[in-house]
Amino acid sequence: MAESPITPGAKDFAAWYQDVVLQGDLAEPAEIVKGCMVIKPNGYAVWEILQRELDTRFKALGHQNVYFPLLIPESFLKKEAEHVEGFSPELAVVTIAGGKKLEEPYVIRPTSETIIGHFFAKWIQSWRDLPVLMNQWANVVRWELRTRMFLRTTEFLWQEGHTAHATHEEAVEETLRMLDVYAEVAEDVMAMPVIRGRKTHGEKFAGALHSYSIEAMMRNGLALQAGTSHDLGQNFGKAFDVKFQNKEGQMDYVWQTSWGVSTRLIGGLVMSHSDDKGLVLPPKLAPNKAVLVPIYRKDEEKGPVLEAAHRIAKEIGAKVDDREGQSPGAKFFHWERRGVPVVLELGPRDLASGNIVMKRRDTGVKEIVPQSNVASRLAEILDAMQKDLFNAAKDRLKANTVLANSIEEVEATLSDVTAEKGGGKFVMAHIADNAACDARLKEFKATIRNIPLRDEYDGGGKCIITGEEVDRRVVVAKSY
RNA sequence: CGGGGCGUAGCGCAGCCUGGUAGCGCACCUGCCUUGGGCGCAGGGGGUCGUGAGUUCGAAUCUCGCCGCCCCGACCA
């Protein structure tokens, strides 16, 4: 047997992740462009399904898609004090264009609050213009020092929702509503359980009043921030002078929100479900839900096998791998690495018996079913696999979540955890939201991932670092 | 920016120390054979050895400069 091209996850999780992405044909490093990647057809197809799932939900809630320029005048970023401080270090700036040095440089958008704020100011005069509910599918650039495919790349694809409201209450509702949409897509479509919560002051979006996130646990126990939703307050409204006249006839600044998920979700998908054989895709996100491998020995078998293969595949929406010159074994490995949920085998034996062989990607279980039952059995298997993947991930999350009642305990649990070695945990502890606590956690490279919206533990307690009273336990972990 | 490693066929690498006809595995092409978990056999194509200079009769190999990439750290909604 040939040696597996995939490094075992237990040996080196980071190498395993790279191998799964490459062997699954999702993406490859761009090499010639530092920190960037090429998203290949198999990876882009997954992204398109995710886009469709999200986009449908956004539109059902009244949002409309728009597109703003890639280039933003540099001065715009500077209008909101926290925003510029947060983003300056990672900006790519265009200083020369058309062979001339520009009067004012353009930054390549790292996010679009500023340029959208400018146009909101032009479009909004009255409370009757509100709410404005917009979404943009776009690419953004952030000059990160350390990149990993999908998880953190210099350029990435995302959607950014931007809304403006007449009251803070409405804006907060919108912020939490969109966080729920993200959680639903993560759990129901990606089969990736998440914890909804509020970000600490130190971890919030630069320029927001409050940020909320969904946090998922990867197979190595590290946290992945899978989506964020921000209550921007009136910060950008004031910075860009987005004013409206309210029902009482007074001028007021709009209350804004912004929210986003990115191609990072694909990284989360890989690190939630895949194994040492390669990619495992939940059926709802699989570009090919089933692939049929025809098997024949002699020329006289080839015709009938292929005929039956195409007939059955058409009936159930499967793809037939009828490539010449590749053995069935090679084809099985090919599709296994690419995460196809169900691979079917059809050969002379099956033609004689009227059966077909189905193999499930996640469990590896093979079963023989009558050809007349393929369609219904396939639907059952896909449904079961979707649920099982979620439950397995949920069990892993539970099994690796622990309580801690002293900072030493938190430190002992997390200090040796790395992305490569794994062993990560979500440590639930009473910790206050302030700079001193952040600094103490940073000593062993952990962070408060979020403060859960729903307290599933024992309510309030004293902060294990400062002693002050806090109302619930927070999630502490190492993260990507 | 600090520390470490590496640039040789599409990919992965050997050769370098000790200078003398550019090699191996995979992939690719052709033919035959095979096909129920990575078939086999035979033949074949593909390289300015990252780049520039120097030493030498002769440089992938020695010397110096430059460029790029990877890993660790710092940085990071």
Coordinates of C-alpha atoms (C1' of nucleotides) in Angstrom, one line a residue:
Chain A
M1 CA 0.0 0.0 0.0
A2 CA 1.2 3.5 -0.8
E3 CA 2.2 5.7 2.0
S4 CA -0.5 8.2 3.1
P5 CA 0.2 11.7 1.8
I6 CA -1.4 13.1 5.0
T7 CA 0.6 13.6 8.3
P8 CA -1.4 12.0 11.2
G9 CA -3.1 14.7 13.2
A10 CA -1.8 13.3 16.5
K11 CA 1.8 13.6 15.2
D12 CA 1.6 17.3 14.1
F13 CA -1.8 18.9 13.9
A14 CA -0.6 21.9 11.9
A15 CA 1.0 19.7 9.3
W16 CA -2.1 17.5 9.2
Y17 CA -4.2 20.6 8.5
Q18 CA -2.0 21.7 5.6
D19 CA -2.0 18.2 4.1
V20 CA -5.8 17.9 4.3
V21 CA -6.3 21.2 2.6
L22 CA -3.8 20.3 -0.1
Q23 CA -4.9 16.7 -0.6
G24 CA -8.6 17.7 -0.5
D25 CA -7.7 20.1 -3.3
L26 CA -9.3 23.0 -1.5
A27 CA -6.5 25.5 -2.0
E28 CA -2.7 25.9 -2.3
P29 CA -0.3 28.7 -1.2
A30 CA 0.0 31.3 -3.9
E31 CA 3.8 31.3 -3.3
I32 CA 4.5 34.2 -5.7
V33 CA 2.2 36.4 -3.6
K34 CA 3.2 36.4 0.1
G35 CA 0.6 35.2 2.5
C36 CA -2.0 34.6 -0.2
M37 CA -3.6 31.4 -1.5
V38 CA -5.3 30.1 -4.6
I39 CA -8.7 28.7 -3.8
K40 CA -9.1 25.7 -6.1
P41 CA -12.4 24.4 -7.6
N42 CA -13.2 22.0 -4.8
G43 CA -12.6 24.7 -2.2
Y44 CA -14.5 27.4 -4.1
A45 CA -17.4 25.1 -4.6
V46 CA -17.7 24.7 -0.8
W47 CA -17.5 28.5 -0.5
E48 CA -20.3 29.0 -3.0
I49 CA -22.6 26.7 -1.1
L50 CA -21.8 28.6 2.1
Q51 CA -22.4 31.8 0.3
R52 CA -25.8 30.6 -0.9
E53 CA -26.8 29.4 2.6
L54 CA -25.9 32.8 4.1
D55 CA -27.1 35.0 1.3
T56 CA -30.6 33.4 1.4
R57 CA -30.9 34.1 5.1
F58 CA -29.6 37.7 4.8
K59 CA -32.2 38.4 2.1
A60 CA -35.0 36.7 4.0
L61 CA -34.3 39.3 6.8
G62 CA -34.5 42.2 4.4
H63 CA -30.8 42.8 3.5
Q64 CA -29.8 43.8 0.0
N65 CA -26.5 43.2 -1.6
V66 CA -24.3 46.1 -2.7
Y67 CA -20.7 46.7 -3.8
F68 CA -18.3 49.5 -2.7
P69 CA -14.8 50.3 -4.0
L70 CA -11.8 48.2 -3.1
L71 CA -9.8 51.4 -2.6
I72 CA -10.5 53.7 0.3
P73 CA -8.9 57.2 0.8
E74 CA -6.4 56.9 3.5
S75 CA -7.9 59.8 5.5
F76 CA -11.1 57.8 5.9
L77 CA -9.5 55.2 8.1
K78 CA -8.2 58.0 10.4
K79 CA -11.6 59.5 11.1
E80 CA -12.5 57.0 13.8
A81 CA -9.8 57.0 16.5
E82 CA -9.9 53.4 17.7
H83 CA -10.5 52.2 14.1
V84 CA -7.3 53.7 12.7
E85 CA -5.3 52.5 15.7
G86 CA -6.6 48.9 15.3
F87 CA -6.0 48.6 11.6
S88 CA -3.0 50.8 10.7
P89 CA -0.4 48.1 11.2
E90 CA -2.0 45.8 8.8
L91 CA -2.9 48.1 5.9
A92 CA -1.6 47.8 2.3
V93 CA -1.5 51.2 0.7
V94 CA -1.5 52.3 -2.9
T95 CA 0.8 55.3 -3.3
I96 CA 1.4 55.3 -7.1
A97 CA -1.1 54.9 -9.8
G98 CA -1.0 55.7 -13.5
G99 CA 2.7 56.3 -13.2
K100 CA 2.2 59.2 -10.8
K101 CA 2.4 59.5 -7.0
L102 CA -1.1 60.0 -5.7
E103 CA -2.0 63.2 -3.9
E104 CA -3.7 61.1 -1.2
P105 CA -2.8 57.4 -1.0
Y106 CA -5.5 54.8 -1.1
V107 CA -5.7 51.9 1.3
I108 CA -6.9 48.5 0.1
R109 CA -9.9 47.9 2.2
P110 CA -9.3 45.8 5.4
T111 CA -13.0 46.3 6.1
S112 CA -15.5 48.8 4.7
E113 CA -17.1 50.7 7.6
T114 CA -15.4 53.9 6.7
I115 CA -16.3 54.1 3.0
I116 CA -19.8 52.9 3.7
G117 CA -20.2 55.5 6.4
H118 CA -19.3 58.2 3.9
F119 CA -22.1 57.0 1.6
F120 CA -24.6 56.5 4.4
A121 CA -24.2 60.2 5.2
K122 CA -25.3 61.0 1.6
W123 CA -28.2 58.6 1.6
I124 CA -29.8 59.1 5.0
Q125 CA -31.7 62.2 5.9
S126 CA -34.9 61.1 7.7
W127 CA -36.0 58.4 10.1
R128 CA -38.1 57.2 7.1
D129 CA -34.8 56.2 5.4
L130 CA -34.0 53.8 8.2
P131 CA -33.2 51.1 8.7
V132 CA -30.6 50.7 5.9
L133 CA -29.8 47.0 5.6
M134 CA -26.9 46.1 3.3
N135 CA -24.5 43.3 2.7
Q136 CA -21.4 43.2 0.6
W137 CA -19.6 40.1 -0.7
A138 CA -16.0 41.1 -1.2
N139 CA -12.3 40.5 -0.8
V140 CA -10.3 42.3 1.8
V141 CA -6.6 42.6 2.6
R142 CA -4.9 42.6 5.9
W143 CA -1.1 42.5 6.1
E144 CA -0.7 39.7 8.7
L145 CA 2.7 38.5 9.6
R146 CA 1.9 34.9 10.1
T147 CA -0.5 33.3 7.7
R148 CA -2.2 29.9 7.4
M149 CA -4.4 28.8 4.5
F150 CA -8.1 29.8 5.1
L151 CA -7.5 30.7 8.8
R152 CA -5.5 33.8 8.2
T153 CA -4.4 34.9 4.8
T154 CA -3.3 38.3 3.5
E155 CA -6.2 38.5 1.2
F156 CA -9.5 36.7 2.0
L157 CA -13.1 36.6 0.8
W158 CA -15.9 37.4 3.1
Q159 CA -19.3 39.1 3.5
E160 CA -19.7 42.3 5.5
G161 CA -23.1 43.4 6.6
H162 CA -23.6 47.1 7.3
T163 CA -26.8 48.5 8.7
A164 CA -28.0 51.8 10.1
H165 CA -30.8 52.2 12.6
A166 CA -32.8 55.0 14.3
T167 CA -32.3 53.6 17.8
H168 CA -29.6 51.8 19.8
E169 CA -32.2 49.2 20.8
E170 CA -32.9 48.3 17.1
A171 CA -29.2 48.2 16.3
V172 CA -28.5 45.8 19.2
E173 CA -31.4 43.6 18.0
E174 CA -29.9 43.5 14.6
T175 CA -26.4 42.7 15.9
L176 CA -27.7 39.7 17.9
R177 CA -30.1 38.6 15.1
M178 CA -27.2 38.3 12.7
L179 CA -25.1 36.5 15.3
D180 CA -27.9 33.9 15.5
V181 CA -27.9 33.6 11.7
Y182 CA -24.2 32.8 11.9
A183 CA -24.7 30.3 14.7
E184 CA -27.5 28.6 12.7
V185 CA -25.4 28.2 9.6
A186 CA -22.4 27.0 11.6
E187 CA -24.4 24.4 13.4
D188 CA -27.1 23.3 10.9
V189 CA -25.1 23.6 7.7
M190 CA -21.5 23.2 8.8
A191 CA -22.3 20.8 11.6
M192 CA -19.9 22.9 13.8
P193 CA -21.2 23.7 17.3
V194 CA -20.4 27.2 18.5
I195 CA -20.6 29.3 21.6
R196 CA -22.3 32.7 21.2
G197 CA -20.9 35.4 23.3
R198 CA -19.7 39.0 23.8
K199 CA -16.1 39.9 23.2
T200 CA -14.1 41.6 25.9
H201 CA -13.2 45.2 25.6
G202 CA -9.7 44.3 24.6
E203 CA -10.7 41.9 21.9
K204 CA -13.6 43.8 20.4
F205 CA -13.6 45.3 16.9
A206 CA -11.6 48.5 16.6
G207 CA -14.3 51.2 16.7
A208 CA -17.2 49.1 18.0
L209 CA -19.1 49.7 21.3
H210 CA -19.5 45.9 21.7
S211 CA -18.5 42.9 19.6
Y212 CA -20.1 39.5 19.6
S213 CA -18.7 36.3 18.3
I214 CA -19.4 32.7 17.7
E215 CA -16.5 30.5 18.8
A216 CA -15.9 27.0 17.7
M217 CA -13.5 24.3 19.0
M218 CA -11.1 22.7 16.6
R219 CA -10.0 19.1 16.9
N220 CA -6.8 20.2 18.6
G221 CA -8.8 22.1 21.2
L222 CA -7.9 25.5 19.9
A223 CA -10.7 28.1 19.5
L224 CA -11.6 29.6 16.2
Q225 CA -13.6 32.8 16.0
A226 CA -16.0 31.8 13.3
G227 CA -18.0 34.9 12.9
T228 CA -18.4 38.4 14.5
S229 CA -21.2 40.9 14.8
H230 CA -20.6 44.4 16.0
D231 CA -22.7 47.0 17.8
L232 CA -21.0 50.1 16.4
G233 CA -23.0 52.5 18.5
Q234 CA -22.8 56.0 17.0
N235 CA -19.0 55.9 16.6
F236 CA -19.0 55.7 12.8
G237 CA -22.1 57.9 12.6
K238 CA -20.3 60.6 14.4
A239 CA -17.0 60.1 12.5
F240 CA -18.8 60.3 9.1
D241 CA -21.5 62.7 10.1
V242 CA -24.4 60.2 9.3
K243 CA -27.3 62.2 10.7
F244 CA -31.0 61.9 10.4
Q245 CA -34.1 63.8 11.6
N246 CA -36.1 61.7 14.0
K247 CA -39.9 61.6 14.5
E248 CA -39.6 64.4 17.0
G249 CA -37.9 66.6 14.4
Q250 CA -34.5 66.5 16.1
M251 CA -31.2 65.7 14.4
D252 CA -29.5 62.5 15.6
Y253 CA -26.6 60.2 14.6
V254 CA -27.5 56.8 13.2
W255 CA -26.8 53.6 15.2
Q256 CA -24.8 51.2 13.1
T257 CA -23.9 47.5 13.0
S258 CA -21.5 45.4 11.0
W259 CA -21.1 41.7 10.9
G260 CA -19.0 39.3 8.9
V261 CA -17.9 35.7 8.2
S262 CA -15.1 34.8 5.8
T263 CA -13.4 31.9 4.0
R264 CA -12.0 31.2 7.4
L265 CA -15.1 29.1 7.9
I266 CA -13.6 26.6 5.5
G267 CA -10.6 26.2 7.8
G268 CA -13.0 25.6 10.6
L269 CA -14.8 23.0 8.6
V270 CA -11.6 21.1 7.9
M271 CA -10.5 21.2 11.6
S272 CA -14.0 20.2 12.8
H273 CA -14.6 17.0 10.9
S274 CA -11.6 15.8 8.8
D275 CA -9.5 12.8 9.8
D276 CA -6.1 11.2 8.9
K277 CA -7.5 10.0 5.6
G278 CA -8.3 13.5 4.5
L279 CA -11.2 15.9 4.2
V280 CA -14.6 15.0 5.5
L281 CA -17.4 17.3 4.3
P282 CA -20.8 17.5 5.9
P283 CA -23.4 16.5 3.3
K284 CA -25.0 19.9 3.2
L285 CA -21.7 21.5 2.1
A286 CA -20.4 18.8 -0.2
P287 CA -20.2 19.8 -3.9
N288 CA -20.5 16.1 -4.7
K289 CA -22.7 14.3 -2.3
A290 CA -22.1 11.0 -3.9
V291 CA -19.7 9.6 -6.5
L292 CA -20.1 6.2 -8.2
V293 CA -17.1 4.2 -9.1
P294 CA -17.8 1.7 -11.9
I295 CA -15.8 -1.6 -11.7
Y296 CA -15.3 -3.9 -14.7
R297 CA -12.8 -6.5 -15.7
K298 CA -13.4 -7.5 -19.2
D299 CA -14.5 -5.5 -22.2
E300 CA -17.9 -7.2 -22.3
E301 CA -18.5 -6.1 -18.7
K302 CA -17.7 -2.5 -19.3
G303 CA -20.7 -1.6 -21.4
P304 CA -23.4 -2.9 -19.1
V305 CA -21.6 -1.6 -15.9
L306 CA -21.3 1.9 -17.3
E307 CA -24.8 1.9 -18.6
A308 CA -26.2 0.9 -15.2
A309 CA -23.8 3.3 -13.4
H310 CA -25.0 6.3 -15.4
R311 CA -28.6 5.3 -15.0
I312 CA -28.3 5.0 -11.3
A313 CA -26.2 8.1 -10.9
K314 CA -28.6 10.2 -12.8
E315 CA -31.5 9.0 -10.6
I316 CA -29.7 10.0 -7.4
G317 CA -27.7 13.0 -8.5
A318 CA -24.3 11.3 -8.2
K319 CA -21.2 11.8 -10.2
V320 CA -19.8 8.8 -12.2
D321 CA -16.0 8.5 -12.1
D322 CA -15.6 6.9 -15.5
R323 CA -12.0 8.0 -16.0
E324 CA -10.0 5.5 -18.1
G325 CA -6.7 4.2 -16.9
Q326 CA -7.3 4.6 -13.2
S327 CA -7.9 1.5 -11.1
P328 CA -11.0 1.5 -8.8
G329 CA -8.7 1.6 -5.8
A330 CA -7.0 4.8 -7.0
K331 CA -10.5 6.3 -7.4
F332 CA -11.6 5.4 -3.9
F333 CA -8.6 7.1 -2.4
H334 CA -9.1 10.1 -4.7
W335 CA -12.6 10.8 -3.5
E336 CA -11.9 9.9 0.1
R337 CA -9.3 12.6 0.3
R338 CA -11.7 15.1 -1.2
G339 CA -14.3 14.4 1.4
V340 CA -17.1 13.1 -0.7
P341 CA -19.8 11.9 1.8
V342 CA -20.8 8.7 0.0
V343 CA -18.9 6.6 -2.5
L344 CA -20.8 3.9 -4.4
E345 CA -19.3 0.9 -6.1
L346 CA -20.9 -0.9 -9.0
G347 CA -19.4 -3.9 -10.6
P348 CA -20.4 -7.2 -12.4
R349 CA -21.2 -8.8 -9.0
D350 CA -23.7 -6.1 -8.3
L351 CA -25.2 -6.2 -11.7
A352 CA -25.8 -9.9 -11.2
S353 CA -27.4 -9.5 -7.7
G354 CA -29.2 -6.2 -8.4
N355 CA -27.4 -4.6 -5.5
I356 CA -24.9 -1.7 -5.1
V357 CA -22.2 -1.0 -2.5
M358 CA -22.4 2.3 -0.5
K359 CA -19.6 3.6 1.7
R360 CA -19.9 6.4 4.2
R361 CA -17.0 8.8 4.4
D362 CA -17.1 9.6 8.2
T363 CA -17.6 6.0 9.6
G364 CA -16.0 4.1 6.7
V365 CA -18.9 1.6 6.9
K366 CA -19.8 -0.2 3.7
E367 CA -23.3 -1.5 3.1
I368 CA -24.9 -3.5 0.3
V369 CA -28.3 -2.3 -0.7
P370 CA -30.7 -3.2 -3.5
Q371 CA -30.4 -0.8 -6.5
S372 CA -34.1 -0.1 -6.2
N373 CA -33.5 1.4 -2.7
V374 CA -30.4 3.6 -3.5
A375 CA -32.2 6.9 -3.6
S376 CA -33.9 6.6 -0.3
R377 CA -31.0 4.9 1.4
L378 CA -28.6 7.6 0.2
A379 CA -30.9 10.3 1.6
E380 CA -31.0 8.6 4.9
I381 CA -27.2 8.2 5.0
L382 CA -26.6 11.8 4.2
D383 CA -29.1 12.9 6.8
A384 CA -27.5 10.6 9.4
M385 CA -24.0 11.7 8.6
Q386 CA -24.9 15.4 8.9
K387 CA -26.3 14.8 12.4
D388 CA -23.6 12.5 13.5
L389 CA -20.9 14.9 12.5
F390 CA -22.6 17.6 14.5
N391 CA -23.0 15.4 17.5
A392 CA -19.4 14.2 17.4
A393 CA -18.2 17.7 17.3
K394 CA -20.6 18.7 20.1
D395 CA -19.3 15.8 22.2
R396 CA -15.7 16.8 21.6
L397 CA -16.6 20.3 22.7
K398 CA -18.2 19.1 25.9
A399 CA -15.4 16.6 26.7
N400 CA -12.8 19.3 26.3
T401 CA -14.5 22.0 28.3
V402 CA -13.4 22.2 31.9
L403 CA -14.1 24.5 34.9
A404 CA -11.3 26.2 36.7
N405 CA -11.5 28.2 40.0
S406 CA -8.0 29.6 40.2
I407 CA -5.8 31.3 37.6
E408 CA -3.0 28.8 38.4
E409 CA -5.5 26.0 37.3
V410 CA -6.2 27.9 34.1
E411 CA -2.5 28.3 33.4
A412 CA -1.7 24.7 34.1
T413 CA -4.4 23.6 31.7
L414 CA -3.4 25.8 28.9
S415 CA 0.2 26.7 29.1
D416 CA 1.6 23.8 27.1
V417 CA -1.1 23.8 24.4
T418 CA 0.0 24.6 20.9
A419 CA -1.6 24.4 17.4
E420 CA 0.9 21.7 16.5
K421 CA 0.7 19.5 19.6
G422 CA -3.0 20.1 20.4
G423 CA -4.5 19.3 23.8
G424 CA -6.4 22.5 23.9
K425 CA -9.4 23.1 26.2
F426 CA -12.1 25.6 26.7
V427 CA -11.6 26.7 30.4
M428 CA -14.7 28.2 32.0
A429 CA -13.6 30.6 34.7
H430 CA -14.8 33.7 36.5
I431 CA -12.6 36.4 35.0
A432 CA -13.3 40.1 34.8
D433 CA -13.2 42.1 31.5
N434 CA -10.3 44.4 32.0
A435 CA -6.7 45.0 30.9
A436 CA -5.1 43.4 34.0
C437 CA -6.8 40.1 33.4
D438 CA -6.0 40.2 29.7
A439 CA -2.3 40.7 30.5
R440 CA -2.3 37.8 33.0
L441 CA -3.8 35.5 30.5
K442 CA -1.4 36.7 27.8
E443 CA 1.5 35.4 30.0
F444 CA 0.6 32.0 28.7
K445 CA -0.9 33.1 25.4
A446 CA -4.5 32.5 26.3
T447 CA -7.4 34.9 25.8
I448 CA -10.9 35.3 26.8
R449 CA -12.7 34.0 23.7
N450 CA -16.0 35.4 24.7
I451 CA -18.5 35.9 27.5
P452 CA -21.3 33.5 26.7
L453 CA -24.7 35.1 26.2
R454 CA -26.3 32.1 27.9
D455 CA -24.7 31.0 31.2
E456 CA -24.7 27.2 31.2
Y457 CA -22.8 27.0 34.5
D458 CA -23.1 28.3 38.0
G459 CA -23.8 32.0 37.7
G460 CA -21.7 34.7 39.3
G461 CA -18.5 34.6 41.3
K462 CA -15.4 36.4 42.2
C463 CA -12.8 37.1 39.4
I464 CA -9.9 34.6 40.0
I465 CA -7.4 37.4 39.1
T466 CA -8.8 40.6 40.6
G467 CA -11.3 39.3 43.1
E468 CA -14.1 41.6 41.8
E469 CA -17.6 40.2 41.3
V470 CA -18.5 39.0 37.8
D471 CA -21.8 37.6 36.7
R472 CA -20.8 34.4 34.9
R473 CA -17.9 32.2 33.7
V474 CA -16.1 33.2 30.5
V475 CA -14.5 31.0 27.9
V476 CA -10.7 31.0 28.1
A477 CA -8.7 29.2 25.4
K478 CA -5.8 29.4 23.0
S479 CA -7.0 30.4 19.6
Y480 CA -6.1 30.7 15.9
Chain B
rC1 C1' 12.8 42.8 12.7
rG2 C1' 15.6 38.5 15.7
rG3 C1' 16.8 33.0 15.5
rG4 C1' 16.9 28.5 12.3
rG5 C1' 16.4 26.0 7.6
rC6 C1' 16.0 25.8 2.3
rG7 C1' 16.2 27.2 -3.3
rU8 C1' 18.6 21.1 -8.6
rA9 C1' 12.5 18.4 -14.0
rG10 C1' 5.4 19.7 -12.5
rC11 C1' 6.0 17.7 -7.1
rG12 C1' 9.3 15.4 -3.3
rC13 C1' 14.4 14.9 -3.0
rA14 C1' 19.9 13.0 -3.7
rG15 C1' 24.4 15.0 -5.6
rC16 C1' 27.9 19.8 -2.9
rC17 C1' 32.2 18.3 2.2
rU18 C1' 36.6 16.1 -1.7
rG19 C1' 35.1 20.9 -8.8
rG20 C1' 35.4 16.7 -14.3
rU21 C1' 29.1 13.8 -19.2
rA22 C1' 22.6 16.3 -14.1
rG23 C1' 20.5 11.7 -11.1
rC24 C1' 16.3 9.0 -8.1
rG25 C1' 11.0 8.4 -6.7
rC26 C1' 6.2 10.2 -7.9
rA27 C1' 3.5 12.6 -11.8
rC28 C1' 3.3 13.0 -17.4
rC29 C1' 3.3 10.7 -22.8
rU30 C1' 3.0 5.8 -26.0
rG31 C1' 1.9 0.6 -26.2
rC32 C1' 0.5 -4.0 -24.0
rC33 C1' -1.7 -5.9 -19.6
rU34 C1' -4.8 -5.1 -15.4
rU35 C1' -9.3 -3.2 -12.7
rG36 C1' -14.1 -5.2 -5.8
rG37 C1' -9.0 0.0 -1.7
rG38 C1' -3.0 3.5 -4.3
rC39 C1' -1.8 -2.8 -10.7
rG40 C1' 2.4 -4.4 -13.6
rC41 C1' 5.9 -4.5 -17.8
rA42 C1' 8.4 -2.0 -21.8
rG43 C1' 9.7 2.4 -24.2
rG44 C1' 9.8 7.9 -24.0
rG45 C1' 9.6 13.5 -23.1
rG46 C1' 11.0 17.1 -19.7
rG47 C1' 16.6 21.0 -16.5
rU48 C1' 19.8 28.0 -18.7
rC49 C1' 20.9 23.5 -10.9
rG50 C1' 17.0 31.0 -7.6
rU51 C1' 20.2 35.2 -9.4
rG52 C1' 24.7 38.3 -10.3
rA53 C1' 29.8 38.5 -10.0
rG54 C1' 34.5 36.1 -8.7
rU55 C1' 38.2 31.8 -8.4
rU56 C1' 39.5 27.9 -12.1
rC57 C1' 41.4 24.8 -18.1
rG58 C1' 36.6 23.4 -16.1
rA59 C1' 31.5 25.4 -11.0
rA60 C1' 25.1 22.5 -9.2
rU61 C1' 29.7 21.8 -6.2
rC62 C1' 34.4 26.8 -3.8
rU63 C1' 34.0 32.5 -2.4
rC64 C1' 31.2 37.1 -2.1
rG65 C1' 26.7 39.9 -3.0
rC66 C1' 21.5 40.0 -4.1
rC67 C1' 16.5 37.8 -4.4
rG68 C1' 12.8 34.5 -2.8
rC69 C1' 10.4 30.8 0.3
rC70 C1' 9.5 27.9 4.8
rC71 C1' 9.6 27.1 10.3
rC72 C1' 10.0 29.4 15.5
rG73 C1' 9.3 34.2 17.9
rA74 C1' 7.4 39.2 18.0
rC75 C1' 2.4 41.0 15.6
rC76 C1' -2.8 39.8 14.8
rA77 C1' -11.6 41.5 15.1

